[in-house]
Amino acid sequence: MIQASDKESSRQCVALCLISVWLGGLVAPALALTVALDVGHSLAHPGAISARGVPEFAFNRALAVVVQHALEKQGFQVRLIGAQGDMDDLRSRTRAAAGADVFLSVHHDSVQPRYLETWVPGGIPHRFSDRFSGFSLFVSRSNPALSTSLTCASRLGTTLRRAGFVPSEHHAAPIPGENRPFADRANGVHYFDDLVVLKTATQPALLLEAGIIVNRTDEVSLQDPATREKIAGAITTALQACLTGTPGHALP
Ligand SMILES: [Zn+2]
């Protein structure tokens, strides 16, 4: 009896152990954090045009691919949204992000038309402004997870600053088209409540303007693979920290 019982429980144990190993294999990948990485704009509506005539969408896509690789290297799952350039409906972007742990929209910045001047590099006239430089971050108070959105944005501002980048404050200027209040001035974070992708996202959401592509110096730097790697590293560090509750604080 005892022997039979032992054999029985041993058989049960083997079965249970196999099930738990199988379940472990299923559960482990699901624990990886998923980043919905949104490539701002599209081929039809490419956003800002750089000081040398390159559309913002090309900058956004090139940076997003580098960010994707950096995140995946650190164990994140990445859902790249809009990389084909055919996503013109903003709400379809946040629908595509359903179930992700965070939504990050990648953009490059311009300035108000009043600041733009004309130059003629290579015989072709282009608009530029060297007046402002640096990154900006946005969160929406209409997003259902404002607190984590803001924590992630502040952390990203901090990791970008530690990597040598500087926030631009031009979106806070009291002029038409700007007036975006600071959520965390030191780390370059603003409130922009009506940004469609931020307010319709069902998870924490932030939008990064990585730099100002109508600035002639910044445009060149933002195309440098080393700059993109630095930005991608800052994003990876910040998202790891804010999504896993890693100790540490945003820089004051
Ligand atoms: Zn944009």
mmCIF file of C-alpha atoms and ligand atoms in Angstrom:
data_model
loop_
_atom_site.group_PDB
_atom_site.id
_atom_site.type_symbol
_atom_site.label_atom_id
_atom_site.label_comp_id
_atom_site.label_asym_id
_atom_site.label_seq_id
_atom_site.Cartn_x
_atom_site.Cartn_y
_atom_site.Cartn_z
ATOM 1 C CA MET A 1 0.000 0.000 0.000
ATOM 2 C CA ILE A 2 2.598 2.492 1.060
ATOM 3 C CA GLN A 3 4.790 1.604 -1.899
ATOM 4 C CA ALA A 4 1.855 1.887 -4.306
ATOM 5 C CA SER A 5 0.875 5.188 -2.747
ATOM 6 C CA ASP A 6 4.443 6.471 -3.047
ATOM 7 C CA LYS A 7 4.510 5.497 -6.697
ATOM 8 C CA GLU A 8 1.163 7.189 -7.192
ATOM 9 C CA SER A 9 2.305 10.413 -5.573
ATOM 10 C CA SER A 10 5.559 10.230 -7.470
ATOM 11 C CA ARG A 11 3.609 9.942 -10.745
ATOM 12 C CA GLN A 12 1.435 12.889 -9.682
ATOM 13 C CA CYS A 13 4.529 14.895 -8.803
ATOM 14 C CA VAL A 14 6.114 14.238 -12.190
ATOM 15 C CA ALA A 15 2.880 15.297 -13.883
ATOM 16 C CA LEU A 16 2.549 18.437 -11.739
ATOM 17 C CA CYS A 17 6.192 19.339 -12.215
ATOM 18 C CA LEU A 18 5.858 18.974 -15.967
ATOM 19 C CA ILE A 19 2.722 21.150 -15.904
ATOM 20 C CA SER A 20 4.435 23.805 -13.823
ATOM 21 C CA VAL A 21 7.476 23.826 -16.122
ATOM 22 C CA TRP A 22 5.108 24.112 -19.101
ATOM 23 C CA LEU A 23 3.152 26.904 -17.417
ATOM 24 C CA GLY A 24 6.396 28.604 -16.416
ATOM 25 C CA GLY A 25 7.413 28.600 -20.044
ATOM 26 C CA LEU A 26 4.085 30.164 -20.971
ATOM 27 C CA VAL A 27 3.995 32.712 -18.172
ATOM 28 C CA ALA A 28 7.561 33.988 -18.323
ATOM 29 C CA PRO A 29 7.351 35.780 -21.707
ATOM 30 C CA ALA A 30 4.019 37.357 -20.746
ATOM 31 C CA LEU A 31 5.796 39.108 -17.863
ATOM 32 C CA ALA A 32 7.946 41.131 -20.266
ATOM 33 C CA LEU A 33 6.818 44.732 -20.344
ATOM 34 C CA THR A 34 5.364 45.862 -23.653
ATOM 35 C CA VAL A 35 6.111 49.294 -25.053
ATOM 36 C CA ALA A 36 3.802 50.660 -27.737
ATOM 37 C CA LEU A 37 6.292 52.720 -29.734
ATOM 38 C CA ASP A 38 4.461 55.191 -31.931
ATOM 39 C CA VAL A 39 6.219 56.687 -34.959
ATOM 40 C CA GLY A 40 4.791 60.191 -35.215
ATOM 41 C CA HIS A 41 3.130 61.311 -38.499
ATOM 42 C CA SER A 42 2.943 59.496 -41.840
ATOM 43 C CA LEU A 43 4.187 59.627 -45.418
ATOM 44 C CA ALA A 44 1.122 61.622 -46.479
ATOM 45 C CA HIS A 45 1.355 64.006 -43.503
ATOM 46 C CA PRO A 46 5.046 63.967 -42.589
ATOM 47 C CA GLY A 47 5.028 66.658 -39.883
ATOM 48 C CA ALA A 48 7.716 69.334 -39.665
ATOM 49 C CA ILE A 49 10.309 69.827 -42.402
ATOM 50 C CA SER A 50 13.931 70.115 -41.261
ATOM 51 C CA ALA A 51 16.295 72.989 -42.012
ATOM 52 C CA ARG A 52 17.666 70.985 -44.954
ATOM 53 C CA GLY A 53 14.335 69.704 -46.215
ATOM 54 C CA VAL A 54 13.995 66.272 -44.569
ATOM 55 C CA PRO A 55 10.480 65.384 -43.362
ATOM 56 C CA GLU A 56 9.967 64.771 -39.662
ATOM 57 C CA PHE A 57 8.459 61.331 -40.298
ATOM 58 C CA ALA A 58 11.863 60.132 -41.589
ATOM 59 C CA PHE A 59 13.527 61.358 -38.362
ATOM 60 C CA ASN A 60 10.824 59.747 -36.223
ATOM 61 C CA ARG A 61 11.044 56.378 -37.958
ATOM 62 C CA ALA A 62 14.855 56.267 -37.893
ATOM 63 C CA LEU A 63 14.938 57.052 -34.175
ATOM 64 C CA ALA A 64 12.110 54.638 -33.349
ATOM 65 C CA VAL A 65 13.956 51.719 -34.957
ATOM 66 C CA VAL A 66 17.034 52.414 -32.811
ATOM 67 C CA VAL A 67 14.826 52.761 -29.717
ATOM 68 C CA GLN A 68 13.084 49.483 -30.554
ATOM 69 C CA HIS A 69 16.383 47.596 -30.694
ATOM 70 C CA ALA A 70 17.617 49.147 -27.444
ATOM 71 C CA LEU A 71 14.392 48.225 -25.632
ATOM 72 C CA GLU A 72 14.356 44.675 -26.995
ATOM 73 C CA LYS A 73 17.970 44.205 -25.922
ATOM 74 C CA GLN A 74 16.869 44.976 -22.363
ATOM 75 C CA GLY A 75 14.008 42.450 -22.470
ATOM 76 C CA PHE A 76 11.082 44.695 -23.406
ATOM 77 C CA GLN A 77 8.553 43.647 -25.995
ATOM 78 C CA VAL A 78 8.045 46.422 -28.520
ATOM 79 C CA ARG A 79 4.977 47.059 -30.644
ATOM 80 C CA LEU A 80 6.044 49.488 -33.354
ATOM 81 C CA ILE A 81 3.080 51.583 -34.519
ATOM 82 C CA GLY A 82 2.934 53.633 -37.714
ATOM 83 C CA ALA A 83 6.376 52.674 -39.041
ATOM 84 C CA GLN A 84 4.974 51.926 -42.509
ATOM 85 C CA GLY A 85 3.879 55.529 -42.827
ATOM 86 C CA ASP A 86 0.264 54.711 -43.605
ATOM 87 C CA MET A 87 -1.392 55.438 -40.242
ATOM 88 C CA ASP A 88 -3.240 58.724 -40.635
ATOM 89 C CA ASP A 89 -5.987 58.085 -38.083
ATOM 90 C CA LEU A 90 -4.572 58.982 -34.662
ATOM 91 C CA ARG A 91 -7.094 56.863 -32.768
ATOM 92 C CA SER A 92 -6.064 53.769 -34.706
ATOM 93 C CA ARG A 93 -2.617 54.241 -33.155
ATOM 94 C CA THR A 94 -3.921 53.992 -29.603
ATOM 95 C CA ARG A 95 -6.215 51.106 -30.584
ATOM 96 C CA ALA A 96 -3.142 49.290 -31.889
ATOM 97 C CA ALA A 97 -1.510 49.894 -28.495
ATOM 98 C CA ALA A 98 -4.236 48.082 -26.518
ATOM 99 C CA GLY A 99 -2.759 45.912 -23.790
ATOM 100 C CA ALA A 100 0.698 47.526 -23.861
ATOM 101 C CA ASP A 101 2.183 48.750 -20.566
ATOM 102 C CA VAL A 102 3.170 52.171 -21.847
ATOM 103 C CA PHE A 103 2.622 54.285 -24.972
ATOM 104 C CA LEU A 104 5.542 56.375 -26.204
ATOM 105 C CA SER A 105 5.108 58.609 -29.222
ATOM 106 C CA VAL A 106 8.336 59.697 -30.925
ATOM 107 C CA HIS A 107 8.482 63.069 -32.659
ATOM 108 C CA HIS A 108 10.912 65.787 -33.715
ATOM 109 C CA ASP A 109 10.110 69.416 -33.164
ATOM 110 C CA SER A 110 9.660 72.702 -35.000
ATOM 111 C CA VAL A 111 8.956 76.241 -33.821
ATOM 112 C CA GLN A 112 6.207 78.780 -34.437
ATOM 113 C CA PRO A 113 6.224 80.236 -37.996
ATOM 114 C CA ARG A 114 7.068 83.722 -36.636
ATOM 115 C CA TYR A 115 10.592 82.521 -35.808
ATOM 116 C CA LEU A 116 11.359 80.906 -39.173
ATOM 117 C CA GLU A 117 13.854 82.447 -41.591
ATOM 118 C CA THR A 118 14.945 81.368 -45.071
ATOM 119 C CA TRP A 119 18.368 80.136 -46.186
ATOM 120 C CA VAL A 120 19.456 78.519 -49.427
ATOM 121 C CA PRO A 121 21.677 75.448 -48.810
ATOM 122 C CA GLY A 122 22.737 73.852 -52.116
ATOM 123 C CA GLY A 123 20.733 76.430 -54.052
ATOM 124 C CA ILE A 124 17.390 75.286 -52.574
ATOM 125 C CA PRO A 125 15.508 77.597 -50.182
ATOM 126 C CA HIS A 126 14.545 76.119 -46.817
ATOM 127 C CA ARG A 127 13.010 77.457 -43.600
ATOM 128 C CA PHE A 128 15.007 77.314 -40.366
ATOM 129 C CA SER A 129 15.330 78.810 -36.895
ATOM 130 C CA ASP A 130 18.394 78.501 -34.672
ATOM 131 C CA ARG A 131 16.621 80.338 -31.851
ATOM 132 C CA PHE A 132 15.627 77.244 -29.816
ATOM 133 C CA SER A 133 17.312 73.931 -29.105
ATOM 134 C CA GLY A 134 16.563 70.789 -27.115
ATOM 135 C CA PHE A 135 13.939 68.192 -26.261
ATOM 136 C CA SER A 136 10.399 68.488 -24.894
ATOM 137 C CA LEU A 137 8.057 65.976 -23.269
ATOM 138 C CA PHE A 138 4.268 65.982 -23.027
ATOM 139 C CA VAL A 139 1.651 64.225 -20.935
ATOM 140 C CA SER A 140 -2.144 64.656 -20.885
ATOM 141 C CA ARG A 141 -4.280 65.182 -17.800
ATOM 142 C CA SER A 142 -7.035 63.374 -19.749
ATOM 143 C CA ASN A 143 -5.035 60.135 -19.810
ATOM 144 C CA PRO A 144 -6.396 57.550 -17.333
ATOM 145 C CA ALA A 145 -2.907 56.928 -15.920
ATOM 146 C CA LEU A 146 -1.604 60.460 -15.485
ATOM 147 C CA SER A 147 0.519 59.700 -12.438
ATOM 148 C CA THR A 148 2.609 56.987 -14.142
ATOM 149 C CA SER A 149 2.671 58.999 -17.378
ATOM 150 C CA LEU A 150 4.198 61.902 -15.493
ATOM 151 C CA THR A 151 6.626 59.689 -13.572
ATOM 152 C CA CYS A 152 7.842 58.166 -16.852
ATOM 153 C CA ALA A 153 8.118 61.566 -18.549
ATOM 154 C CA SER A 154 10.049 63.069 -15.625
ATOM 155 C CA ARG A 155 12.366 60.070 -15.541
ATOM 156 C CA LEU A 156 12.949 60.385 -19.271
ATOM 157 C CA GLY A 157 13.725 64.078 -18.903
ATOM 158 C CA THR A 158 16.212 63.136 -16.211
ATOM 159 C CA THR A 159 17.932 60.380 -18.204
ATOM 160 C CA LEU A 160 18.129 62.643 -21.264
ATOM 161 C CA ARG A 161 19.700 65.411 -19.165
ATOM 162 C CA ARG A 162 22.175 62.950 -17.687
ATOM 163 C CA ALA A 163 23.067 61.939 -21.262
ATOM 164 C CA GLY A 164 23.870 65.579 -22.040
ATOM 165 C CA PHE A 165 20.617 66.759 -23.645
ATOM 166 C CA VAL A 166 18.907 69.977 -22.605
ATOM 167 C CA PRO A 167 15.171 70.715 -22.485
ATOM 168 C CA SER A 168 13.853 73.491 -24.675
ATOM 169 C CA GLU A 169 11.298 75.723 -23.028
ATOM 170 C CA HIS A 170 9.781 77.242 -26.166
ATOM 171 C CA HIS A 171 6.459 75.372 -25.831
ATOM 172 C CA ALA A 172 5.745 77.251 -22.591
ATOM 173 C CA ALA A 173 6.063 80.680 -24.235
ATOM 174 C CA PRO A 174 2.928 82.822 -23.761
ATOM 175 C CA ILE A 175 2.178 83.101 -27.490
ATOM 176 C CA PRO A 176 -0.547 81.631 -29.722
ATOM 177 C CA GLY A 177 0.156 77.990 -30.554
ATOM 178 C CA GLU A 178 2.240 77.428 -27.414
ATOM 179 C CA ASN A 179 1.262 78.197 -23.793
ATOM 180 C CA ARG A 180 1.832 74.592 -22.727
ATOM 181 C CA PRO A 181 2.067 74.660 -18.925
ATOM 182 C CA PHE A 182 4.951 72.898 -17.253
ATOM 183 C CA ALA A 183 4.253 69.629 -15.471
ATOM 184 C CA ASP A 184 7.940 69.306 -14.512
ATOM 185 C CA ARG A 185 9.929 72.280 -15.737
ATOM 186 C CA ALA A 186 13.382 71.007 -14.784
ATOM 187 C CA ASN A 187 12.876 67.854 -16.850
ATOM 188 C CA GLY A 188 11.182 69.540 -19.811
ATOM 189 C CA VAL A 189 7.710 68.021 -19.235
ATOM 190 C CA HIS A 190 4.546 69.903 -20.265
ATOM 191 C CA TYR A 191 0.838 69.252 -20.023
ATOM 192 C CA PHE A 192 -0.883 69.005 -23.404
ATOM 193 C CA ASP A 193 -4.273 67.649 -22.452
ATOM 194 C CA ASP A 194 -5.858 67.422 -25.897
ATOM 195 C CA LEU A 195 -3.119 65.532 -27.713
ATOM 196 C CA VAL A 196 -5.199 62.737 -29.236
ATOM 197 C CA VAL A 197 -2.748 59.873 -28.795
ATOM 198 C CA LEU A 198 -2.092 60.815 -25.165
ATOM 199 C CA LYS A 199 -5.718 61.225 -24.135
ATOM 200 C CA THR A 200 -7.043 58.162 -25.996
ATOM 201 C CA ALA A 201 -4.283 55.809 -24.814
ATOM 202 C CA THR A 202 -5.578 53.358 -22.207
ATOM 203 C CA GLN A 203 -2.163 53.012 -20.562
ATOM 204 C CA PRO A 204 0.402 55.572 -19.315
ATOM 205 C CA ALA A 205 1.375 57.692 -22.311
ATOM 206 C CA LEU A 206 4.011 60.264 -23.133
ATOM 207 C CA LEU A 207 5.162 62.102 -26.223
ATOM 208 C CA LEU A 208 8.808 62.923 -26.843
ATOM 209 C CA GLU A 209 9.968 65.740 -29.105
ATOM 210 C CA ALA A 210 13.541 64.458 -29.356
ATOM 211 C CA GLY A 211 14.957 67.712 -30.678
ATOM 212 C CA ILE A 212 14.303 70.650 -33.002
ATOM 213 C CA ILE A 213 14.947 69.758 -36.641
ATOM 214 C CA VAL A 214 14.520 73.319 -37.954
ATOM 215 C CA ASN A 215 17.591 74.226 -35.879
ATOM 216 C CA ARG A 216 20.495 73.791 -38.318
ATOM 217 C CA THR A 217 22.956 72.451 -35.731
ATOM 218 C CA ASP A 218 20.474 70.200 -33.955
ATOM 219 C CA GLU A 219 19.279 68.765 -37.263
ATOM 220 C CA VAL A 220 22.770 67.444 -38.008
ATOM 221 C CA SER A 221 23.233 66.084 -34.488
ATOM 222 C CA LEU A 222 19.814 64.361 -34.500
ATOM 223 C CA GLN A 223 20.792 62.451 -37.668
ATOM 224 C CA ASP A 224 23.975 61.147 -36.028
ATOM 225 C CA PRO A 225 23.627 57.436 -35.137
ATOM 226 C CA ALA A 226 25.489 58.117 -31.859
ATOM 227 C CA THR A 227 22.850 60.682 -30.842
ATOM 228 C CA ARG A 228 20.059 58.238 -31.616
ATOM 229 C CA GLU A 229 21.779 55.562 -29.526
ATOM 230 C CA LYS A 230 22.100 57.988 -26.606
ATOM 231 C CA ILE A 231 18.420 58.916 -26.796
ATOM 232 C CA ALA A 232 17.453 55.233 -27.044
ATOM 233 C CA GLY A 233 19.564 54.448 -23.984
ATOM 234 C CA ALA A 234 17.896 57.242 -22.030
ATOM 235 C CA ILE A 235 14.437 55.960 -23.005
ATOM 236 C CA THR A 236 15.277 52.383 -22.004
ATOM 237 C CA THR A 237 16.663 53.413 -18.620
ATOM 238 C CA ALA A 238 13.706 55.709 -17.907
ATOM 239 C CA LEU A 239 11.020 53.177 -18.846
ATOM 240 C CA GLN A 240 12.690 50.434 -16.845
ATOM 241 C CA ALA A 241 12.741 52.718 -13.827
ATOM 242 C CA CYS A 242 9.216 54.108 -14.019
ATOM 243 C CA LEU A 243 7.467 50.849 -14.968
ATOM 244 C CA THR A 244 9.223 48.576 -12.500
ATOM 245 C CA GLY A 245 9.399 51.040 -9.617
ATOM 246 C CA THR A 246 13.188 51.019 -9.553
ATOM 247 C CA PRO A 247 14.364 53.251 -6.691
ATOM 248 C CA GLY A 248 15.641 56.676 -7.625
ATOM 249 C CA HIS A 249 14.134 59.986 -8.492
ATOM 250 C CA ALA A 250 13.859 62.411 -11.325
ATOM 251 C CA LEU A 251 16.456 65.141 -11.169
ATOM 252 C CA PRO A 252 15.093 68.274 -9.471
HETATM 253 ZN ZN ZN B 1 5.573 65.673 -34.784
#
